[in-house]
Coordinates of N, CA and C in Angstrom, one line a residue:
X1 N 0.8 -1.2 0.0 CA 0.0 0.0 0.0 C 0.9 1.3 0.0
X2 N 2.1 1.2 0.7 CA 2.5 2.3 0.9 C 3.1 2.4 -0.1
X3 N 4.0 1.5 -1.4 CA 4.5 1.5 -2.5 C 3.8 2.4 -3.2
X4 N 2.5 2.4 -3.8 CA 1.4 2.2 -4.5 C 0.8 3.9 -4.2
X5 N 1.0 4.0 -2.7 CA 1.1 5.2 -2.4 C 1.5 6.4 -2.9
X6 N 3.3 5.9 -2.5 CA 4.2 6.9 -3.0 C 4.0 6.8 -4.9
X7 N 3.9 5.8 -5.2 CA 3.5 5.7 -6.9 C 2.5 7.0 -7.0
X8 N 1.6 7.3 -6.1 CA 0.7 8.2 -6.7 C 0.7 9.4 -6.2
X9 N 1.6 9.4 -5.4 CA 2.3 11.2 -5.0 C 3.2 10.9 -5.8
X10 N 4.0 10.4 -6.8 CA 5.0 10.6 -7.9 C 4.1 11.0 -9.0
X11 N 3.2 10.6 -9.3 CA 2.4 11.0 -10.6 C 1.7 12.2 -10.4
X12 N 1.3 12.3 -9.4 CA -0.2 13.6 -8.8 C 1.3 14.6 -9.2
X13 N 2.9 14.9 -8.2 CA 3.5 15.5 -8.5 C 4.1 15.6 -9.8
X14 N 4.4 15.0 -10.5 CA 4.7 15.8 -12.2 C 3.8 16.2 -12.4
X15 N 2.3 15.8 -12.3 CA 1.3 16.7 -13.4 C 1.3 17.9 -12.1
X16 N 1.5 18.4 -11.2 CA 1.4 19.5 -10.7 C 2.6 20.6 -11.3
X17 N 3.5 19.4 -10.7 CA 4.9 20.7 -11.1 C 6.3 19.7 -11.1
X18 N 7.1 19.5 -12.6 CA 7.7 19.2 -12.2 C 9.3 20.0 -12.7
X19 N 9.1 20.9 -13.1 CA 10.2 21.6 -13.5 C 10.9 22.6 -12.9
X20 N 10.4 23.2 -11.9 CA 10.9 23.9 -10.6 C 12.1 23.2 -10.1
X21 N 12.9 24.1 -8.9 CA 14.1 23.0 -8.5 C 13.7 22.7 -7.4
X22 N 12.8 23.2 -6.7 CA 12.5 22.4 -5.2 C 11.8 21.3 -5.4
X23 N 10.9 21.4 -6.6 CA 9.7 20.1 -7.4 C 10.6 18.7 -7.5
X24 N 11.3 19.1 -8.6 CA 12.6 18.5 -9.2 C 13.3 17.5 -8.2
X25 N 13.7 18.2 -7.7 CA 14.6 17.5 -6.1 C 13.6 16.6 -5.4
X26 N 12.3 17.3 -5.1 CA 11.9 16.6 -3.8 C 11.3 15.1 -5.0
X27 N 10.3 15.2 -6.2 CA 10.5 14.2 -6.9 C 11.4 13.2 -7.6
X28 N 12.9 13.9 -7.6 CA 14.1 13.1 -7.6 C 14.2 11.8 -6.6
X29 N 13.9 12.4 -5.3 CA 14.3 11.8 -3.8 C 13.0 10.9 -4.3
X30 N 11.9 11.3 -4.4 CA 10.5 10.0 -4.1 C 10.9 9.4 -4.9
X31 N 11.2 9.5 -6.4 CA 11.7 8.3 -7.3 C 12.8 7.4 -6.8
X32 N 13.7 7.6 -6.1 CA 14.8 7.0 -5.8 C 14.3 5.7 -4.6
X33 N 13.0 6.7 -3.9 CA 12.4 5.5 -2.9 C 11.3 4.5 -3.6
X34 N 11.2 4.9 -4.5 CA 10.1 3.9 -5.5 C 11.3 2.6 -5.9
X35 N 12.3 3.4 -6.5 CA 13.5 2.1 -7.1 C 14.1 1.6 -5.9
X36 N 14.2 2.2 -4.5 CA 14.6 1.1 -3.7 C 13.6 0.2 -3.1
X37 N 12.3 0.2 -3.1 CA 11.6 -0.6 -2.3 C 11.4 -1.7 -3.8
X38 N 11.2 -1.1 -5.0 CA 11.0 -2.2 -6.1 C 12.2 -3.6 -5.8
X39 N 13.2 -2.9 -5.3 CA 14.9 -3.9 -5.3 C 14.1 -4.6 -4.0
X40 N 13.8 -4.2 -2.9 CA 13.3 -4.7 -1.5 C 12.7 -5.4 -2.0
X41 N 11.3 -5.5 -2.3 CA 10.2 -6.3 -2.3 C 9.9 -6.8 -3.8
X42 N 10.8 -7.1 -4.4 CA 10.9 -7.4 -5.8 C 9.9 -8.9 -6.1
X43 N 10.1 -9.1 -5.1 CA 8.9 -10.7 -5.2 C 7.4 -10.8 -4.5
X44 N 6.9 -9.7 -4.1 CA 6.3 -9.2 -4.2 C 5.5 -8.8 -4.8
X45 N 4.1 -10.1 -5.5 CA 3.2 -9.4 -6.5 C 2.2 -8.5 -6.2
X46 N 2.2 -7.8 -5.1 CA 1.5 -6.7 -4.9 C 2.1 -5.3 -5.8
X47 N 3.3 -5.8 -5.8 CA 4.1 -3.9 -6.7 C 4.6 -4.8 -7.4
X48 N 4.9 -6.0 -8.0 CA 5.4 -6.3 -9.7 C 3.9 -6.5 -10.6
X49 N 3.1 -7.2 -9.7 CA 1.8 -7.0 -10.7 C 0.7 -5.8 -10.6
X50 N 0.3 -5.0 -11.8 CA -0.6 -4.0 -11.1 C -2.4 -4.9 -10.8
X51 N -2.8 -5.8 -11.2 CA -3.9 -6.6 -10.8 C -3.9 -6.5 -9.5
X52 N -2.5 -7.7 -9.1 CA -2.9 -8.0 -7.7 C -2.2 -6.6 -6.6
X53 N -1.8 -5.8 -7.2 CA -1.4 -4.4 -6.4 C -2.8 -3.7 -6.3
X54 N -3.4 -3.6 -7.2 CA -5.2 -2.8 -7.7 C -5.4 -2.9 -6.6
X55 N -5.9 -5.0 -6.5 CA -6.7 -5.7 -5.5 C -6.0 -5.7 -4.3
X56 N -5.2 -5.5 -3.8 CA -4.7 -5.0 -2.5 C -4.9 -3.7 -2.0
X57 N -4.8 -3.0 -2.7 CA -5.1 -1.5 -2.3 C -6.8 -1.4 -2.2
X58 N -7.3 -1.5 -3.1 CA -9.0 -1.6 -3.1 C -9.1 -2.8 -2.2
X59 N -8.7 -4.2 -1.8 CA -9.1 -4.4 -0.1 C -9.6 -3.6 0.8
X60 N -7.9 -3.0 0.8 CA -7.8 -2.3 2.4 C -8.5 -1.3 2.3
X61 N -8.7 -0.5 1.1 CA -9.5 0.6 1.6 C -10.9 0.3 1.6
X62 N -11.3 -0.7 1.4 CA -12.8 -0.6 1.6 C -13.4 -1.4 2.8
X63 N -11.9 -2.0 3.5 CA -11.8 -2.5 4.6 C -12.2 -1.2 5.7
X64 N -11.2 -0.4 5.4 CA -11.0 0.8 6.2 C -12.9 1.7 5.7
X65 N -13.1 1.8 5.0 CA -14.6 2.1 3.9 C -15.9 1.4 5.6
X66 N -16.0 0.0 5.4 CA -16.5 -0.5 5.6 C -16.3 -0.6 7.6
X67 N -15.2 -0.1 8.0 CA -15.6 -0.4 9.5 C -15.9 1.0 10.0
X68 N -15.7 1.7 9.1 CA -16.5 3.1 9.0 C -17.8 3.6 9.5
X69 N -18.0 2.3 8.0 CA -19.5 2.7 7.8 C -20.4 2.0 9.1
X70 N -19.9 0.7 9.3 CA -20.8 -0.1 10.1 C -20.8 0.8 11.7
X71 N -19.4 1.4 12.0 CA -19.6 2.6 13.4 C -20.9 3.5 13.3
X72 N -20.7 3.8 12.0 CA -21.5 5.3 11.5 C -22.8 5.0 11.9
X73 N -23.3 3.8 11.5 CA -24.6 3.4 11.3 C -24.8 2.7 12.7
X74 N -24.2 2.4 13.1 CA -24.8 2.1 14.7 C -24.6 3.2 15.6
X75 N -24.1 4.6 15.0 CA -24.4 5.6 16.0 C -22.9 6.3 16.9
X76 N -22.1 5.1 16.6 CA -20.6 5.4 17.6 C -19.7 5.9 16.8
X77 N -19.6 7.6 17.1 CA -19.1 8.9 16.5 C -17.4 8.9 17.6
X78 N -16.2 8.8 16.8 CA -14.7 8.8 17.4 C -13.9 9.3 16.4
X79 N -13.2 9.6 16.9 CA -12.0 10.1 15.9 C -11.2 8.9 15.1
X80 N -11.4 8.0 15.6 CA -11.1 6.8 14.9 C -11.9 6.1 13.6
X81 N -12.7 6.4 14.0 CA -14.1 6.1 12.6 C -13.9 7.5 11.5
X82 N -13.6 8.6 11.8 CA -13.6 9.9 11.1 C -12.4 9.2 10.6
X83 N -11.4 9.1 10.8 CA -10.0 9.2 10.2 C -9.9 7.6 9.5
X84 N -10.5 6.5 9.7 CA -10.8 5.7 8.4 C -11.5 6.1 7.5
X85 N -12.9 6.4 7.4 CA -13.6 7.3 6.8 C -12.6 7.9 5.5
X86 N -11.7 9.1 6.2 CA -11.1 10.1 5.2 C -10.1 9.1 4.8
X87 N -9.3 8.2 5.2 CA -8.2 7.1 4.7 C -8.7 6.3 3.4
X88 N -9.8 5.7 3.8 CA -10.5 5.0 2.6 C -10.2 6.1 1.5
X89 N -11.0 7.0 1.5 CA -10.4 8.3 0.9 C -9.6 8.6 -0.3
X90 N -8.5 8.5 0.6 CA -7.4 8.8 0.1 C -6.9 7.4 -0.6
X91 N -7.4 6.4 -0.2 CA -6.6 4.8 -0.8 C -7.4 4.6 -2.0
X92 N -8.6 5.3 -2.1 CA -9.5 4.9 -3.5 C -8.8 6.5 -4.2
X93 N -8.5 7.3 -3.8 CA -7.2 8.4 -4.8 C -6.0 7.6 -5.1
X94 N -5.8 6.5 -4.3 CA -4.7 5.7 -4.8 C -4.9 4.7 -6.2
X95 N -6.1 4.6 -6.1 CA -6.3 3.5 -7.1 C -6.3 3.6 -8.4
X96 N -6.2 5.0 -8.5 CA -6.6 5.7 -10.1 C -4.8 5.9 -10.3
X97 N -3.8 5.3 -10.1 CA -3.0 5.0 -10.4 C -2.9 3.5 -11.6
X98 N -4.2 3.2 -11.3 CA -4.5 1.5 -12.2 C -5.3 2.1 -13.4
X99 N -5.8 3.0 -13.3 CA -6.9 3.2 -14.3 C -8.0 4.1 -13.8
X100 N -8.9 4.7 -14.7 CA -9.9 5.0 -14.3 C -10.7 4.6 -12.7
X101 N -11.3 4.8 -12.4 CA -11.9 4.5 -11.0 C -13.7 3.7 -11.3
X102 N -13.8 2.9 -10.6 CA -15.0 2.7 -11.2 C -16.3 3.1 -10.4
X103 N -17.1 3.0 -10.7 CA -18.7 4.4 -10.5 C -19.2 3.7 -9.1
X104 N -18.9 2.4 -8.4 CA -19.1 2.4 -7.4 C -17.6 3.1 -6.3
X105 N -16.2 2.6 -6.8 CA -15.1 3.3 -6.0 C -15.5 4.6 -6.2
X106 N -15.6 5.1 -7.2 CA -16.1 7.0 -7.0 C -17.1 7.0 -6.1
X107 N -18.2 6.7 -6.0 CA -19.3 6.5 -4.9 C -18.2 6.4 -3.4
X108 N -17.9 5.4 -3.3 CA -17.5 5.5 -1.9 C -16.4 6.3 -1.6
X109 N -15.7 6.9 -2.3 CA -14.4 7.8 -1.7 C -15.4 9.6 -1.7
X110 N -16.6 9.7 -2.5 CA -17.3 10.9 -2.3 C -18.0 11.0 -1.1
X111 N -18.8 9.7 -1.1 CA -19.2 9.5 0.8 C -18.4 9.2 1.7
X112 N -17.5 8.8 1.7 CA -16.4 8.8 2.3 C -15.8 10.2 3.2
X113 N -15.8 11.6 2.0 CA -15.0 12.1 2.8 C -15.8 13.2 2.9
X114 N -16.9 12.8 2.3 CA -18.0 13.4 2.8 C -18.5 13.7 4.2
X115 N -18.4 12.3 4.5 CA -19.0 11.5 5.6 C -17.9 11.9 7.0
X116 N -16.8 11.9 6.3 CA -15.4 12.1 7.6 C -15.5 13.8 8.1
X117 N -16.1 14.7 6.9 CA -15.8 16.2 6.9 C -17.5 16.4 8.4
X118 N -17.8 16.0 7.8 CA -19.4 16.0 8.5 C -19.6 15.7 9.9
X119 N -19.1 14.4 10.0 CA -18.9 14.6 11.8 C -17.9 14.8 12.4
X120 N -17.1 15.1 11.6 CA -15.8 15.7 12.1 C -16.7 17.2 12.8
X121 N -17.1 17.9 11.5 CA -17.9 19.2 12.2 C -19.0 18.9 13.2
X122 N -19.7 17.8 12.9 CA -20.9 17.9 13.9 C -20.5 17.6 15.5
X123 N -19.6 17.2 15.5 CA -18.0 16.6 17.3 C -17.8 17.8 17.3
X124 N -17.4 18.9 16.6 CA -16.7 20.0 16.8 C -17.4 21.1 17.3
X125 N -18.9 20.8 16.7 CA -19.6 21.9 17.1 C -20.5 21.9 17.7
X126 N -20.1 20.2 19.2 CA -21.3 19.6 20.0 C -22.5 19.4 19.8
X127 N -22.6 19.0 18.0 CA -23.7 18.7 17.3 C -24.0 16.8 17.8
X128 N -25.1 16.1 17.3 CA -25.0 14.9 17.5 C -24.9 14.6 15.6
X129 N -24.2 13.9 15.2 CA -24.1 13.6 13.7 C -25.7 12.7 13.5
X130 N -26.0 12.7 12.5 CA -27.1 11.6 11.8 C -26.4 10.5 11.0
X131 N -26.8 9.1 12.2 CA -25.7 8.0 11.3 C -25.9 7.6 9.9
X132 N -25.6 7.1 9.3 CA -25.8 6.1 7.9 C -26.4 7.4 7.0
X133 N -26.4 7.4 5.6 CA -26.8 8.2 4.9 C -28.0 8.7 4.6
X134 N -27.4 10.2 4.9 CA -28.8 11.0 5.1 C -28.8 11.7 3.8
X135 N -30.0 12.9 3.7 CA -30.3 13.7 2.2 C -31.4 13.7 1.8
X136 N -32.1 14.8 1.2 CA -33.8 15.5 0.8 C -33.6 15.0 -0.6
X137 N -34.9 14.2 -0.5 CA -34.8 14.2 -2.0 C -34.8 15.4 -2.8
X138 N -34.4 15.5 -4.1 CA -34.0 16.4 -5.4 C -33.0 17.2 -5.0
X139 N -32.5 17.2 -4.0 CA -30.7 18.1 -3.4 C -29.6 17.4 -4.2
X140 N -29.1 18.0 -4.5 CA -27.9 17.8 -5.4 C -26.6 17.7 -4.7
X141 N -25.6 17.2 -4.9 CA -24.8 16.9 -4.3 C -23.4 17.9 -4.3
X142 N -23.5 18.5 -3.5 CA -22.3 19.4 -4.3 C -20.6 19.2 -3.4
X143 N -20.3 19.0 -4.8 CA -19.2 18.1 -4.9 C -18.2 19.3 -4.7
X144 N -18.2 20.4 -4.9 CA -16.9 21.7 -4.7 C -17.1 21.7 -3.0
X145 N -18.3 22.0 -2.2 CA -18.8 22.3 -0.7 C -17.7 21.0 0.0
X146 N -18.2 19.4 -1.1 CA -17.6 18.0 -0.5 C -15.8 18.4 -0.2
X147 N -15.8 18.7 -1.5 CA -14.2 18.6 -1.4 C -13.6 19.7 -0.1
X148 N -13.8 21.0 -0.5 CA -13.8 21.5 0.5 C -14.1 21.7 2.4
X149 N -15.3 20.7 1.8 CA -15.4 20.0 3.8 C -14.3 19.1 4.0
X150 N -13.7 18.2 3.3 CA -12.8 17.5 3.6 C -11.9 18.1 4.3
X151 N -11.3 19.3 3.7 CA -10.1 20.0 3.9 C -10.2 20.0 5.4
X152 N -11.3 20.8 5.8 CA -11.7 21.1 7.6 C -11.1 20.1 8.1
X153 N -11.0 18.8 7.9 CA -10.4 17.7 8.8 C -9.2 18.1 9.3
X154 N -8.3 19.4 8.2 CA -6.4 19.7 8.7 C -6.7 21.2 9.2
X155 N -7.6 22.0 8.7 CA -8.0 23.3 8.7 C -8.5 23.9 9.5
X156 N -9.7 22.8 9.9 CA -10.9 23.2 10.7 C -11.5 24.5 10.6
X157 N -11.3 25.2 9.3 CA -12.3 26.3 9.2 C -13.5 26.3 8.0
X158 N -13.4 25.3 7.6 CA -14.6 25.1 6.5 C -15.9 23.8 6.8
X159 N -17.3 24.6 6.6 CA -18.3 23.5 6.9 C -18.2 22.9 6.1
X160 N -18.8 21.5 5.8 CA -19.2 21.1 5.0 C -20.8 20.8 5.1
X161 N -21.4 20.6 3.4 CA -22.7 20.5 3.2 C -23.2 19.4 4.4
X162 N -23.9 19.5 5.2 CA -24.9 18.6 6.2 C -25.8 17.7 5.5
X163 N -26.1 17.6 3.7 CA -26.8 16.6 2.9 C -26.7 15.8 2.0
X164 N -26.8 14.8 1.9 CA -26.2 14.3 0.4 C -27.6 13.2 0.3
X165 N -27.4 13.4 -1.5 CA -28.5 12.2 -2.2 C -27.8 11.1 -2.4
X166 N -26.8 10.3 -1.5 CA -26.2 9.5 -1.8 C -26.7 8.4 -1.2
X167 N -27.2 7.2 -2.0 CA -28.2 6.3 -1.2 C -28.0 4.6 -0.6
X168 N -28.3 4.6 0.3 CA -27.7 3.0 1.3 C -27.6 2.3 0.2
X169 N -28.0 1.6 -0.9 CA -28.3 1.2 -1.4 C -26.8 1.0 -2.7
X170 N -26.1 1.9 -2.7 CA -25.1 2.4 -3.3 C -23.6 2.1 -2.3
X171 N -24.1 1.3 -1.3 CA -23.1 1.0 -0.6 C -23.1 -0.8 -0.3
X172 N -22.0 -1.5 -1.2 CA -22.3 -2.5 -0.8 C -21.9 -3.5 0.8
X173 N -22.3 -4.9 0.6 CA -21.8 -5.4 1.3 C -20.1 -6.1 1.5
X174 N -19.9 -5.7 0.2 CA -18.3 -6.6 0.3 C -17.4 -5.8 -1.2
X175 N -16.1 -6.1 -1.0 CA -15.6 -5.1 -1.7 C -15.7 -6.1 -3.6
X176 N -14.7 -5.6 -4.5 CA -14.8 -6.3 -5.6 C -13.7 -6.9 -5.8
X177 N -12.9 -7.5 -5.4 CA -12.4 -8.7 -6.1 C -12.7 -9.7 -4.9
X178 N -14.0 -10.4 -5.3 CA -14.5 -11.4 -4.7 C -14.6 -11.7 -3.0
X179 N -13.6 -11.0 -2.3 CA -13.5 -11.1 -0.9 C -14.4 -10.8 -0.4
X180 N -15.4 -11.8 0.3 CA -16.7 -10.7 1.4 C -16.5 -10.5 2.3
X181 N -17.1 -9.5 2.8 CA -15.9 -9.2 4.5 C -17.5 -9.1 5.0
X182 N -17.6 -10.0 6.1 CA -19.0 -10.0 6.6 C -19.1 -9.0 7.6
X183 N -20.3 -8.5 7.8 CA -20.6 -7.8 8.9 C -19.9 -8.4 10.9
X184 N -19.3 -6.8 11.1 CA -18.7 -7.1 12.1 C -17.5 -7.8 12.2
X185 N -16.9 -8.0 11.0 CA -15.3 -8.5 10.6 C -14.8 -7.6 10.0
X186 N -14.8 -6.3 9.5 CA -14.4 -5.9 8.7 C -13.2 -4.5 9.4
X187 N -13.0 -4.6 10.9 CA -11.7 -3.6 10.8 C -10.6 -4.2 10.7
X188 N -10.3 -2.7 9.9 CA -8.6 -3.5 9.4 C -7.4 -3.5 10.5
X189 N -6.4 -4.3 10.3 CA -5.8 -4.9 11.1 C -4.8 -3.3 12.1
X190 N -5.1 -2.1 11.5 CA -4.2 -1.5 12.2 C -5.3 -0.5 13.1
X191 N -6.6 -1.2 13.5 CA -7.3 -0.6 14.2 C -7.9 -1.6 15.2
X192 N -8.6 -1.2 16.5 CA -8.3 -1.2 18.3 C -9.4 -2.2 17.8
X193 N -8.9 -3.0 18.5 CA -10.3 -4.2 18.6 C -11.5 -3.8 19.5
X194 N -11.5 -2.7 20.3 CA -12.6 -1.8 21.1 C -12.5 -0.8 21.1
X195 N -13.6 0.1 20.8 CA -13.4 1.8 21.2 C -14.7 2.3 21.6
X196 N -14.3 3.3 22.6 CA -14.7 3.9 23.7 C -16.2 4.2 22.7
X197 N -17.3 4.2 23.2 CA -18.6 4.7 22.6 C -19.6 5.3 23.2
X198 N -18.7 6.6 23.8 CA -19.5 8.0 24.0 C -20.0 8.8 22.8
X199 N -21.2 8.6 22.8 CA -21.4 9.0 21.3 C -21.8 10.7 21.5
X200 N -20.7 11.6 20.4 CA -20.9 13.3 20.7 C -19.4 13.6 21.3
X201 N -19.2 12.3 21.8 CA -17.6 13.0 21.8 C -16.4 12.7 21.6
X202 N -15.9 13.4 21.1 CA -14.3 13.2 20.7 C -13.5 12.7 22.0
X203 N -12.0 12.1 21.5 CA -11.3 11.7 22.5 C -10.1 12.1 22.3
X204 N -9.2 12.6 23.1 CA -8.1 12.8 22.3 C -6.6 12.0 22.3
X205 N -7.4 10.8 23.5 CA -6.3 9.4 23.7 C -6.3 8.5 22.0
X206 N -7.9 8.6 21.7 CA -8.0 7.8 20.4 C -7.2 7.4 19.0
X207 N -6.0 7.1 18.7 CA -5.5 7.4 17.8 C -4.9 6.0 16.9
X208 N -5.0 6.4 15.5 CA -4.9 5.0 15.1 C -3.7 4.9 14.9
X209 N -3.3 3.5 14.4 CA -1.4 3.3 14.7 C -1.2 3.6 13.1
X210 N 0.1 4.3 13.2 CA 0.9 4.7 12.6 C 1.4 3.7 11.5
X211 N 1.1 3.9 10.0 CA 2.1 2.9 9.3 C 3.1 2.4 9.6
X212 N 3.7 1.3 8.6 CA 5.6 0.6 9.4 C 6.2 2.0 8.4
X213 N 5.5 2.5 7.4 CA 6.1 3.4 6.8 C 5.7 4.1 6.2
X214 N 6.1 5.8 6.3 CA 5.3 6.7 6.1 C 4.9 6.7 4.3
X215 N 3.9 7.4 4.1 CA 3.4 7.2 2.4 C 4.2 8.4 1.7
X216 N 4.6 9.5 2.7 CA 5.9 10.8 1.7 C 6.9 10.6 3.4
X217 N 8.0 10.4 2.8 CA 9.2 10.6 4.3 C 9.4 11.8 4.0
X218 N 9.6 12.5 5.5 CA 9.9 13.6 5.6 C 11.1 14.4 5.1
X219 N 12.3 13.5 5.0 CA 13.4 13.7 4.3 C 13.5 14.5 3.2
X220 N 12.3 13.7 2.0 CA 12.5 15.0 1.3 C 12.1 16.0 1.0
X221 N 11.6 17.0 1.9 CA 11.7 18.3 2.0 C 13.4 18.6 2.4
X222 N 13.9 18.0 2.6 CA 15.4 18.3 3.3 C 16.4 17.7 2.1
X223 N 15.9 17.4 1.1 CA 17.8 16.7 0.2 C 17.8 17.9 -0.5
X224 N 19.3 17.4 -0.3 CA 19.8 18.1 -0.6 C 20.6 18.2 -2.1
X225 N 20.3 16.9 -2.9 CA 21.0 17.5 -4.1 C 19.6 17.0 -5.3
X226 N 19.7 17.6 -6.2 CA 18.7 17.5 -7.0 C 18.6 16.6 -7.8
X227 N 17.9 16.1 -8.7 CA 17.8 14.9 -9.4 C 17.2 15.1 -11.0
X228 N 17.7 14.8 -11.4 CA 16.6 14.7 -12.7 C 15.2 13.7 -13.0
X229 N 14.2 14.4 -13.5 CA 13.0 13.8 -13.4 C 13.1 13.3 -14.7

């Protein structure tokens, strides 16, 4: 995952900028960490094949997707459930490294961080969230308000829309390459086998564990000699 990762902060960064020298450099250094984990894990068909890489990455995020959702919908609001929520997120932005995204992954990475922006604000502003998906019929979904509520998660100064026409129905039970993850099996392995269920409030012991390795190392904002892209 974390391979797969840095694969798609390498690509997001050239189409942003890659001919600057601080660009240049800091994408020098991520390339160099892409060619040394390929030498590492070279046998590894998660990063030699993109199939079984796809299906690894779309697992885990819908793993992370899914223990989300099942908190959401039984009512138990934590900062642990928000921060899978926005992770799934971000791991279905990883996927369009394979290809297009397909119309149910687009569905869940929009509710997703929809979903994370939303009671992130409604904890913050001693609201009680509304679990599982809510929305008036003929409201439209607005997708600039979405993205922008996301942001609040690092910002904390932007609402996000309180509605979406996004419907239960559009959320399945199991992800797509064949794996069913049944109900009440589905957290993934780097989250608490119990959490606190004060529902309205935040915790600030709650925190999920840390990758074995980070998805950008901090190093390169600091190298120091430049590379060619």
């Amino acid at each position: 995952v974390s391979f797969k990762g840095r694969l798609y902060a390498m690509q997001t960064g050239m189409k942003i900028d890659s001919k600057t020298p601080e660009c240049r450099k800091f994408l020098s250094k991520l390339m160099d960490q892409l060619e040394a984990m390929k030498k590492q894990f070279g046998d590894n068909e998660a990063i030699t094949q993109e199939i079984v890489g796809s299906a690894h990455v779309e697992n885990y995020a819908l793993k992370m997707f899914l223990y989300a959702d099942n908190e959401d919908r039984a009512g138990q609001f934590h900062k642990n459930m928000i921060k899978s929520f926005y992770t799934a997120s971000l791991l279905i932005d990883v996927l369009t490294v394979f290809g297009e995204l397909t119309e149910e992954n687009a569905q869940h990475r929009k509710y997703a961080r929809w979903k994370a922006a939303y009671i992130h604000n409604c904890l913050k502003n001693g609201e009680t969230p509304q679990p599982g998906p809510i929305g008036l019929e003929g409201e439209s979904f607005d997708v600039e308000r979405e993205e922008a509520g996301s942001s609040s998660l690092h910002s904390g100064t932007t609402q996000p829309t309180s509605s979406s026409t996004f419907e239960a129905n559009n959320i399945p039970t199991s992800n797509y390459t064949g794996i069913h993850i049944p109900p009440g099996a589905h957290a993934p392995a780097n989250t608490p086998a119990e959490v606190p269920h004060n529902t309205g409030v935040t915790s600030n012991t709650i925190q999920p564990a840390s990758p074995n390795i980070p998805l950008v190392d901090p190093s390169l904002y600091s190298a120091q000699s430049a590379g060619k892209v």
